[in-house]
Coordinates of C-alpha atoms and ligand atoms in Angstrom, one line a residue:
M64 CA -7.2 -34.5 1.6
N65 CA -9.8 -35.3 4.3
G66 CA -7.6 -34.2 7.2
D67 CA -4.9 -36.8 6.6
K68 CA -1.9 -34.6 6.7
T69 CA 1.0 -35.9 4.7
V70 CA 4.6 -34.8 5.3
E71 CA 6.3 -33.9 2.0
N72 CA 9.6 -35.4 3.0
G73 CA 10.6 -36.2 -0.6
R74 CA 12.5 -33.1 -1.5
T75 CA 14.5 -30.7 0.5
I76 CA 13.7 -27.2 -0.8
A77 CA 15.4 -23.9 -0.8
A78 CA 14.7 -20.3 -1.8
I79 CA 15.6 -16.7 -1.0
S80 CA 13.0 -15.8 1.7
T81 CA 13.7 -12.1 1.9
A82 CA 12.6 -9.5 -0.7
Q83 CA 14.1 -9.8 -4.2
A84 CA 15.9 -6.5 -3.8
P85 CA 19.1 -5.3 -2.2
G86 CA 18.8 -5.2 1.6
G87 CA 21.0 -5.1 4.8
I88 CA 20.4 -8.8 5.3
G89 CA 19.2 -11.6 3.0
I90 CA 18.0 -15.0 4.1
I91 CA 18.0 -18.3 2.3
R92 CA 15.7 -20.9 3.8
I93 CA 16.3 -24.6 3.4
S94 CA 13.5 -27.0 4.5
G95 CA 13.3 -30.8 4.5
S96 CA 14.9 -33.9 5.9
D97 CA 18.3 -33.0 4.3
A98 CA 18.3 -29.4 5.4
K99 CA 21.1 -29.8 7.9
T100 CA 23.3 -32.0 5.6
I101 CA 22.9 -29.5 2.7
A102 CA 23.7 -26.5 5.0
S103 CA 26.8 -28.3 6.2
R104 CA 28.1 -28.6 2.7
V105 CA 28.0 -24.8 2.1
F106 CA 28.4 -23.4 5.6
V107 CA 31.6 -23.7 7.7
P108 CA 31.1 -22.7 11.4
A109 CA 33.7 -20.5 13.0
G110 CA 33.6 -22.4 16.2
S111 CA 33.8 -26.1 17.1
H112 CA 30.0 -26.8 16.8
S113 CA 28.8 -28.4 13.6
V114 CA 25.4 -27.8 12.0
M115 CA 24.5 -31.5 12.3
E116 CA 25.0 -31.5 16.1
T117 CA 23.5 -28.1 16.9
P118 CA 20.0 -28.4 18.5
G119 CA 17.0 -26.4 17.2
Y120 CA 16.5 -22.7 18.0
H121 CA 20.3 -22.2 18.0
A122 CA 22.4 -20.1 15.7
L123 CA 26.0 -20.5 14.5
Y124 CA 28.3 -17.9 13.0
G125 CA 30.5 -18.9 10.1
T126 CA 31.3 -18.6 6.4
V127 CA 29.6 -19.8 3.3
F128 CA 31.6 -21.1 0.4
D129 CA 30.7 -22.0 -3.2
A130 CA 31.1 -25.4 -4.9
E131 CA 34.7 -24.5 -5.8
G132 CA 35.5 -23.6 -2.3
K133 CA 35.6 -19.9 -2.9
R134 CA 34.3 -17.8 0.0
I135 CA 31.0 -16.1 -0.7
D136 CA 30.3 -14.2 2.5
E137 CA 30.2 -14.5 6.3
A138 CA 26.8 -15.9 7.5
I139 CA 24.7 -16.9 10.4
A140 CA 23.0 -20.4 10.3
L141 CA 19.8 -20.5 12.3
I142 CA 18.8 -24.1 12.9
F143 CA 15.3 -25.5 13.6
T144 CA 14.7 -29.1 14.2
A145 CA 11.5 -30.9 13.1
P146 CA 8.8 -30.6 14.1
K147 CA 9.6 -27.3 15.8
S148 CA 9.9 -25.1 12.8
F149 CA 7.7 -23.0 10.5
T150 CA 7.3 -25.9 8.1
G151 CA 7.3 -28.7 10.7
E152 CA 10.5 -30.1 9.0
D153 CA 14.2 -29.6 9.7
V154 CA 14.9 -26.0 8.6
V155 CA 18.2 -24.1 8.3
E156 CA 18.1 -20.4 7.5
L157 CA 21.3 -18.9 6.2
S158 CA 21.5 -15.1 6.8
C159 CA 24.2 -13.2 4.9
H160 CA 24.6 -9.7 3.4
G161 CA 21.6 -8.8 1.4
G162 CA 23.1 -8.1 -2.0
M163 CA 21.3 -9.9 -4.8
Y164 CA 24.5 -11.2 -6.3
V165 CA 25.7 -12.7 -3.0
L166 CA 22.2 -14.3 -2.4
K167 CA 21.9 -15.7 -5.9
Q168 CA 25.4 -17.2 -5.7
L169 CA 24.6 -18.8 -2.3
L170 CA 21.3 -20.1 -3.5
A171 CA 23.0 -21.7 -6.6
T172 CA 25.5 -23.3 -4.2
V173 CA 22.7 -24.6 -2.0
F174 CA 21.0 -26.1 -5.1
A175 CA 24.3 -27.7 -6.2
A176 CA 24.6 -29.2 -2.6
G177 CA 21.3 -31.1 -3.1
A178 CA 18.4 -28.8 -2.5
A179 CA 15.5 -28.3 -5.0
P180 CA 14.1 -24.9 -5.9
A181 CA 11.0 -24.2 -3.7
D182 CA 7.7 -23.6 -5.6
P183 CA 5.7 -20.5 -4.9
G184 CA 4.3 -20.8 -1.3
E185 CA 5.9 -24.2 -0.8
F186 CA 7.2 -23.5 2.7
T187 CA 3.7 -22.4 3.9
R188 CA 2.1 -25.3 2.0
R189 CA 4.3 -27.7 3.9
A190 CA 3.4 -26.0 7.1
F191 CA -0.3 -26.5 6.2
L192 CA 0.2 -30.2 5.2
N193 CA 2.2 -30.9 8.4
G194 CA -0.6 -29.5 10.5
K195 CA 1.2 -26.4 11.6
M196 CA -1.6 -24.1 10.5
D197 CA -5.1 -24.3 9.0
L198 CA -5.8 -22.9 5.6
T199 CA -7.2 -19.6 6.9
R200 CA -3.9 -19.0 8.7
A201 CA -1.9 -19.8 5.6
E202 CA -4.0 -17.3 3.7
A203 CA -3.4 -14.8 6.4
V204 CA 0.4 -15.2 6.0
M205 CA -0.1 -14.0 2.4
Q206 CA -2.3 -11.1 3.5
M207 CA 0.3 -10.1 6.0
I208 CA 3.1 -10.0 3.4
S209 CA 0.9 -7.8 1.1
A210 CA -0.7 -5.7 3.8
Q211 CA -0.4 -2.0 2.9
G212 CA -2.0 -0.3 5.9
E213 CA -1.9 -0.7 9.7
S214 CA -5.4 -2.1 9.9
A215 CA -4.8 -4.5 7.1
A216 CA -1.7 -5.8 8.8
R217 CA -3.6 -6.1 12.1
A218 CA -6.4 -8.0 10.4
A219 CA -3.9 -10.4 8.8
A220 CA -2.0 -10.8 12.1
E221 CA -5.2 -11.7 13.9
G222 CA -5.9 -14.2 11.1
N223 CA -2.5 -15.6 11.5
G224 CA -3.2 -15.9 15.2
G225 CA -6.3 -18.0 14.2
A226 CA -9.1 -15.5 15.0
L227 CA -11.1 -16.6 11.9
A228 CA -10.4 -20.3 12.5
R229 CA -11.6 -20.0 16.1
R230 CA -14.8 -18.2 15.1
I231 CA -15.6 -20.9 12.5
Q232 CA -14.8 -23.6 15.0
K233 CA -17.3 -22.1 17.4
I234 CA -20.1 -22.0 14.8
R235 CA -19.2 -25.5 13.6
S236 CA -19.2 -27.2 17.0
R237 CA -22.8 -26.0 17.7
L238 CA -23.9 -27.4 14.3
V239 CA -22.0 -30.7 14.8
A240 CA -23.7 -31.1 18.2
S241 CA -27.1 -30.5 16.5
A242 CA -26.3 -32.9 13.7
A243 CA -25.0 -35.6 16.1
H244 CA -28.2 -35.2 18.2
L245 CA -30.4 -35.5 15.1
S246 CA -28.7 -38.6 13.9
A247 CA -28.7 -40.3 17.3
W248 CA -32.4 -39.6 17.7
A249 CA -33.2 -40.8 14.1
D250 CA -31.0 -43.9 14.4
Y251 CA -31.9 -45.1 17.9
P252 CA -35.5 -44.0 18.5
E253 CA -36.0 -46.7 21.0
D254 CA -33.0 -45.6 23.1
E255 CA -33.1 -42.9 25.7
V256 CA -32.0 -40.1 23.4
P257 CA -33.9 -37.0 24.5
E258 CA -36.0 -35.6 21.6
I259 CA -34.5 -32.5 20.0
T260 CA -37.0 -29.7 19.8
S261 CA -37.5 -27.4 16.9
D262 CA -36.7 -24.5 19.2
D263 CA -33.2 -26.0 20.1
L264 CA -32.5 -26.5 16.4
L265 CA -33.7 -23.0 15.4
S266 CA -31.6 -21.4 18.1
D267 CA -28.4 -23.2 16.7
L268 CA -29.3 -22.4 13.1
N269 CA -30.1 -18.8 13.9
F270 CA -26.8 -18.4 15.7
A271 CA -24.8 -19.9 12.8
L272 CA -26.8 -17.9 10.2
S273 CA -26.3 -14.6 12.0
E274 CA -22.5 -15.3 12.3
C275 CA -22.4 -16.1 8.5
Q276 CA -24.3 -12.9 7.7
T277 CA -21.9 -10.8 9.9
L278 CA -18.9 -12.3 8.3
L279 CA -20.3 -11.7 4.8
S280 CA -21.4 -8.2 5.5
Q281 CA -17.9 -7.2 6.7
F282 CA -16.2 -8.7 3.7
D283 CA -16.3 -5.6 1.6
A284 CA -15.1 -3.3 4.4
G285 CA -12.3 -5.8 5.1
R286 CA -11.4 -5.7 1.5
A287 CA -11.0 -1.9 1.7
L288 CA -8.4 -2.5 4.4
R289 CA -6.6 -5.1 2.6
E290 CA -6.6 -3.9 -1.0
G291 CA -7.0 -0.2 -0.7
V292 CA -9.8 1.9 -2.1
K293 CA -9.7 3.6 -5.5
T294 CA -10.3 7.2 -4.5
V295 CA -10.7 10.2 -6.8
I296 CA -10.3 13.8 -5.8
V297 CA -12.5 16.0 -7.9
G298 CA -13.4 19.7 -7.9
R299 CA -13.3 22.7 -10.2
P300 CA -9.9 24.3 -10.7
N301 CA -8.4 26.1 -7.7
V302 CA -10.6 24.7 -5.0
G303 CA -7.5 23.0 -3.4
K304 CA -7.4 19.5 -4.8
S305 CA -3.6 19.4 -5.2
T306 CA -3.2 20.9 -1.8
L307 CA -5.4 18.3 -0.3
M308 CA -3.5 15.6 -2.1
N309 CA -0.3 16.9 -0.7
L310 CA -1.7 17.1 2.8
L311 CA -2.8 13.5 2.5
A312 CA 0.4 12.3 1.0
G313 CA 2.6 14.4 3.3
C314 CA 4.8 15.6 0.5
E315 CA 4.8 17.7 -2.6
R316 CA 3.5 15.2 -5.1
S317 CA 1.1 17.4 -7.3
I318 CA 2.1 20.8 -8.7
V319 CA 0.3 23.5 -6.7
T320 CA -0.2 26.8 -8.4
E321 CA -2.4 29.8 -8.3
Y322 CA -3.4 29.5 -12.0
A323 CA -6.4 27.4 -13.0
G324 CA -5.9 24.2 -14.9
T325 CA -2.3 23.3 -13.9
T326 CA -3.0 19.7 -12.9
R327 CA -3.1 18.3 -16.4
D328 CA -2.8 14.7 -15.7
V329 CA -3.9 12.2 -13.1
V330 CA -1.5 12.1 -10.2
E331 CA -1.6 8.9 -8.2
E332 CA -0.5 8.1 -4.7
V333 CA -1.3 5.5 -2.0
V334 CA -1.9 7.2 1.3
L335 CA -3.2 5.9 4.6
V336 CA -6.3 7.8 5.9
G337 CA -7.5 6.4 9.2
G338 CA -5.4 3.3 8.6
I339 CA -7.1 2.6 5.3
P340 CA -5.0 2.6 2.2
L341 CA -6.5 5.0 -0.4
C342 CA -5.2 4.8 -4.0
L343 CA -5.6 8.5 -4.6
A344 CA -5.9 10.2 -7.9
D345 CA -5.9 14.0 -8.0
T346 CA -7.4 14.8 -11.4
A347 CA -7.5 17.7 -13.7
G348 CA -10.7 19.6 -12.9
I349 CA -13.5 18.0 -14.7
R350 CA -14.5 20.9 -17.0
T351 CA -14.7 21.9 -20.6
T352 CA -11.5 23.3 -22.0
A353 CA -10.1 24.4 -25.3
D354 CA -6.6 23.3 -24.4
P355 CA -6.0 19.9 -26.1
V356 CA -3.4 18.8 -23.5
E357 CA -5.7 19.7 -20.6
Q358 CA -8.6 18.0 -22.4
I359 CA -6.7 14.7 -22.2
G360 CA -6.4 15.1 -18.5
V361 CA -10.1 16.0 -18.2
D362 CA -11.0 12.8 -20.2
R363 CA -8.8 10.7 -17.9
A364 CA -10.4 12.3 -14.9
K365 CA -13.9 11.3 -16.2
K366 CA -12.7 7.7 -16.7
R367 CA -11.2 7.6 -13.2
L368 CA -14.5 8.8 -11.7
E369 CA -16.4 6.0 -13.5
S370 CA -14.3 3.4 -11.7
A371 CA -13.9 5.2 -8.4
Q372 CA -14.9 3.4 -5.1
L373 CA -14.7 6.7 -3.2
V374 CA -14.9 10.3 -4.2
F375 CA -13.6 13.4 -2.4
A376 CA -15.6 16.2 -4.0
V377 CA -13.7 19.4 -3.1
F378 CA -15.4 22.8 -2.8
D379 CA -13.9 26.2 -2.1
S380 CA -15.9 27.6 0.9
S381 CA -14.5 31.1 0.4
E382 CA -16.4 31.4 -2.9
N383 CA -19.9 31.0 -4.2
L384 CA -20.9 27.7 -5.9
E385 CA -20.4 27.9 -9.6
K386 CA -22.1 26.0 -12.4
E387 CA -19.0 23.8 -12.7
D388 CA -19.5 22.8 -9.0
L389 CA -23.1 21.8 -9.8
D390 CA -22.1 19.9 -12.9
L391 CA -19.6 18.1 -10.9
I392 CA -22.2 17.1 -8.3
Q393 CA -24.3 15.7 -11.1
S394 CA -21.3 13.7 -12.5
I395 CA -20.7 12.0 -9.1
G396 CA -24.2 10.6 -9.2
S397 CA -24.6 7.8 -6.6
L398 CA -20.9 7.0 -6.0
P399 CA -19.9 7.0 -2.4
A400 CA -18.7 10.5 -1.9
I401 CA -17.5 12.9 0.8
A402 CA -18.0 16.7 0.3
V403 CA -14.7 18.3 1.3
I404 CA -15.5 21.9 2.2
N405 CA -12.0 23.4 1.8
K406 CA -10.4 26.7 2.8
V407 CA -12.3 27.1 6.1
D408 CA -9.4 29.4 7.3
L409 CA -10.9 32.1 4.9
P410 CA -14.2 34.0 5.3
Q411 CA -17.0 31.7 4.4
V412 CA -19.2 32.5 1.4
I413 CA -20.5 29.1 0.1
D414 CA -24.1 28.1 0.2
I415 CA -23.6 25.0 2.4
N416 CA -27.3 24.0 2.4
C417 CA -27.1 23.3 -1.3
I418 CA -24.2 20.9 -0.7
K419 CA -25.9 19.3 2.2
K420 CA -28.8 18.4 -0.1
H421 CA -26.5 16.2 -2.2
F422 CA -24.0 14.7 0.3
K423 CA -24.5 12.6 3.3
Y424 CA -20.9 13.0 4.4
L425 CA -19.5 16.5 4.7
V426 CA -16.3 17.7 6.3
Y427 CA -14.9 21.1 6.8
I428 CA -11.1 21.4 6.3
S429 CA -8.3 23.7 5.5
A430 CA -6.0 21.7 3.2
E431 CA -3.4 24.4 3.7
T432 CA -3.3 24.3 7.5
G433 CA -4.4 20.7 8.0
E434 CA -7.4 21.8 10.2
G435 CA -10.2 19.3 10.0
F436 CA -8.1 16.3 8.9
S437 CA -9.3 14.0 11.7
A438 CA -12.9 14.7 10.6
L439 CA -11.9 13.6 7.1
E440 CA -10.4 10.4 8.6
S441 CA -13.6 9.6 10.5
A442 CA -15.8 10.3 7.5
V443 CA -13.6 7.8 5.5
S444 CA -14.0 5.0 8.0
D445 CA -17.7 5.8 8.3
I446 CA -18.4 5.7 4.6
L447 CA -16.3 2.5 4.1
N448 CA -17.8 0.9 7.1
T449 CA -14.5 0.0 8.6
N450 CA -14.9 1.6 12.0
H451 CA -16.9 -1.3 13.5
L452 CA -14.5 -4.0 12.2
N453 CA -12.8 -5.9 14.9
P454 CA -10.2 -8.2 13.4
S455 CA -9.7 -10.0 16.7
E456 CA -13.2 -11.5 16.3
G457 CA -12.2 -13.0 13.0
M458 CA -12.8 -11.8 9.5
L459 CA -12.9 -13.3 6.0
Y460 CA -10.0 -12.3 3.8
T461 CA -10.3 -14.1 0.5
E462 CA -12.9 -14.8 -2.1
R463 CA -12.4 -18.5 -1.4
Q464 CA -13.4 -18.0 2.2
R465 CA -16.4 -15.9 1.3
D466 CA -17.6 -18.5 -1.1
A467 CA -17.4 -21.2 1.6
V468 CA -19.4 -19.0 4.0
R469 CA -22.0 -18.3 1.3
R470 CA -22.5 -22.0 0.7
A471 CA -22.8 -22.6 4.4
E472 CA -25.4 -19.8 4.6
I473 CA -27.5 -21.3 1.8
C474 CA -27.4 -24.7 3.6
L475 CA -28.4 -23.1 6.9
E476 CA -31.3 -21.3 5.2
E477 CA -32.5 -24.6 3.8
A478 CA -32.2 -26.3 7.2
K479 CA -34.2 -23.5 8.8
T480 CA -36.9 -23.7 6.1
A481 CA -37.1 -27.5 6.7
V482 CA -37.5 -27.0 10.4
L483 CA -40.2 -24.3 10.1
A484 CA -42.1 -26.4 7.5
E485 CA -42.0 -29.3 10.0
M486 CA -40.3 -31.5 7.4
T487 CA -38.5 -34.7 8.6
F488 CA -35.4 -34.3 10.6
D489 CA -33.6 -36.2 7.9
A490 CA -34.0 -33.3 5.6
V491 CA -32.7 -30.9 8.2
T492 CA -29.7 -33.2 8.8
V493 CA -28.7 -33.2 5.2
S494 CA -28.6 -29.4 5.1
V495 CA -26.8 -29.0 8.4
E496 CA -24.2 -31.4 7.2
G497 CA -23.8 -29.4 4.0
A498 CA -23.1 -26.3 6.2
I499 CA -20.6 -28.2 8.3
S500 CA -18.8 -29.4 5.2
A501 CA -18.5 -25.9 3.8
F502 CA -16.9 -24.8 7.1
L503 CA -14.5 -27.7 7.0
E504 CA -13.5 -26.6 3.5
L505 CA -13.0 -23.1 4.8
T506 CA -10.5 -24.2 7.4
G507 CA -8.9 -26.7 5.0
E508 CA -9.8 -29.7 7.2
R509 CA -11.7 -31.2 4.3
V510 CA -10.5 -29.7 1.1
S511 CA -9.5 -30.9 -2.4
E512 CA -6.0 -30.8 -3.7
T513 CA -7.2 -28.3 -6.4
V514 CA -8.3 -25.8 -3.8
V515 CA -5.0 -26.1 -1.9
D516 CA -3.1 -25.6 -5.2
E517 CA -5.2 -22.6 -5.9
V518 CA -4.5 -21.1 -2.5
F519 CA -0.7 -21.5 -2.7
S520 CA -0.4 -20.5 -6.3
K521 CA -0.9 -16.9 -5.2
F522 CA 2.1 -17.0 -2.9
C523 CA 5.5 -15.8 -3.9
V524 CA 8.6 -18.1 -4.0
G525 CA 10.4 -18.1 -0.6
K526 CA 7.3 -17.9 1.5
Ligands
GDP489 P1 -6.5 22.7 -7.5 O1 -6.5 23.4 -8.8 O2 -7.9 22.4 -7.1 O3 -5.6 21.6 -7.4 O4 -6.1 23.8 -6.4 P2 -4.7 24.0 -5.7 O5 -4.4 22.9 -4.7 O6 -3.7 24.2 -6.7 O7 -4.9 25.3 -4.8 C1 -5.3 26.5 -5.5 C2 -5.0 27.6 -4.5 O8 -5.7 27.6 -3.3 C3 -3.5 27.7 -4.1 O9 -3.0 29.0 -4.1 C4 -3.5 27.1 -2.7 O10 -2.5 27.5 -1.9 C5 -4.9 27.6 -2.2 N1 -5.4 26.8 -1.2 C6 -5.6 25.4 -1.2 N2 -6.2 25.0 -0.1 C7 -6.3 26.1 0.7 C8 -6.8 26.3 2.1 O11 -7.3 25.4 2.8 N3 -6.8 27.6 2.5 C9 -6.3 28.7 1.8 N4 -6.3 29.9 2.4 N5 -5.8 28.5 0.6 C10 -5.8 27.2 0.0

């Protein structure tokens, strides 16, 4: 693609751009050179202005009719004129009532009037091809749609605003300056090109390397924000696991009783703790039981624990530690875990030093009163390393982006080794150019069709 942006003017496309579910309002987006003509065939304005003559950023009120001239619904046509639209093409968005029947009927009429069904992500793909956004912003659009938590949405919004692209651009421009200087010096040794020193080169390489390392080291924490963290609540019966789950979920999701062994299955819920989505599983206490139904729950709990990314190990601070508590500590092993010392509203009996020996993170709470909840939130962001993330500085969101930065990092390491080994500057140039190329791929300025297809295949239709 080498940066030569081609406008896909061939087909005018249409799709339902709002969720595929009943809603107050539903929107059909039409994009392409025939967007206005097609919209005029299905939409009749109430006033005297026609769709064709209405300038961009204007809306018309009217009615949409099907191919037989039957009224479908009243609607608003929002008109955008190329290149000032999301896709960079002429766009008309028809908003009507959000019932799925109405929307599907209108979409079929729009197709009959000449539009082609949009492929998944095709609107955003056209925006990318028309130079409206780089590839990292296009990926951020997708992250924004799927963002579950506040932090994830903020990270995606920053990406959409171009924070990552700006950060990459800054690294790249220093490398481009170095590479240009190296080539000029190698190609025109007799001219007055000042000699580049190893120190200058190393300073640029070290800057770029440290940026790559920071981006890579924040990737996992960023993923926690985006995708959520598989979290398991464990503890022997009656320590307050279900009560904790309910506190986190803010509703009565698990059955809370005073009898041991009532949570027989794994109860799941996505909750936000400190802005991070946790996919929580409250499990049947991991213990030996003669009850076959409870045993199924216990087995599932063990399985969940094996795949957990975070464990809340709950202890009842109003009682002594029991063998079951100690067995549980053993089964957690080296998983990232927070010891939740529950029932602090009751007189304290537990041997806290024993717990401190096994857990780096320890919080005191009362799941019943909510006391200590903010300490739990801080412990979660500490353990997941999310507290120092600053999305406005730019973060990596996708495996594709991480892979590109990894490749850049390898090239930069090679360049640095070449400088330190006092190899020829030619060898350095090759590696620096390798790094620049990886960054160009990251932003989509030099990227193959296959990579672009791959990026947009993950989108849904209508985006
Ligand atoms: P689980 O078996 O571990 O899920 O425990 P439950 O959540 O069912 O709680 C067992 C009992 O402990 C219930 O009677 C809860 O009301 C009580 N409980 C839970 N958390 C607290 C707490 O923080 N303080 C007090 N006083 N009681 C609690």
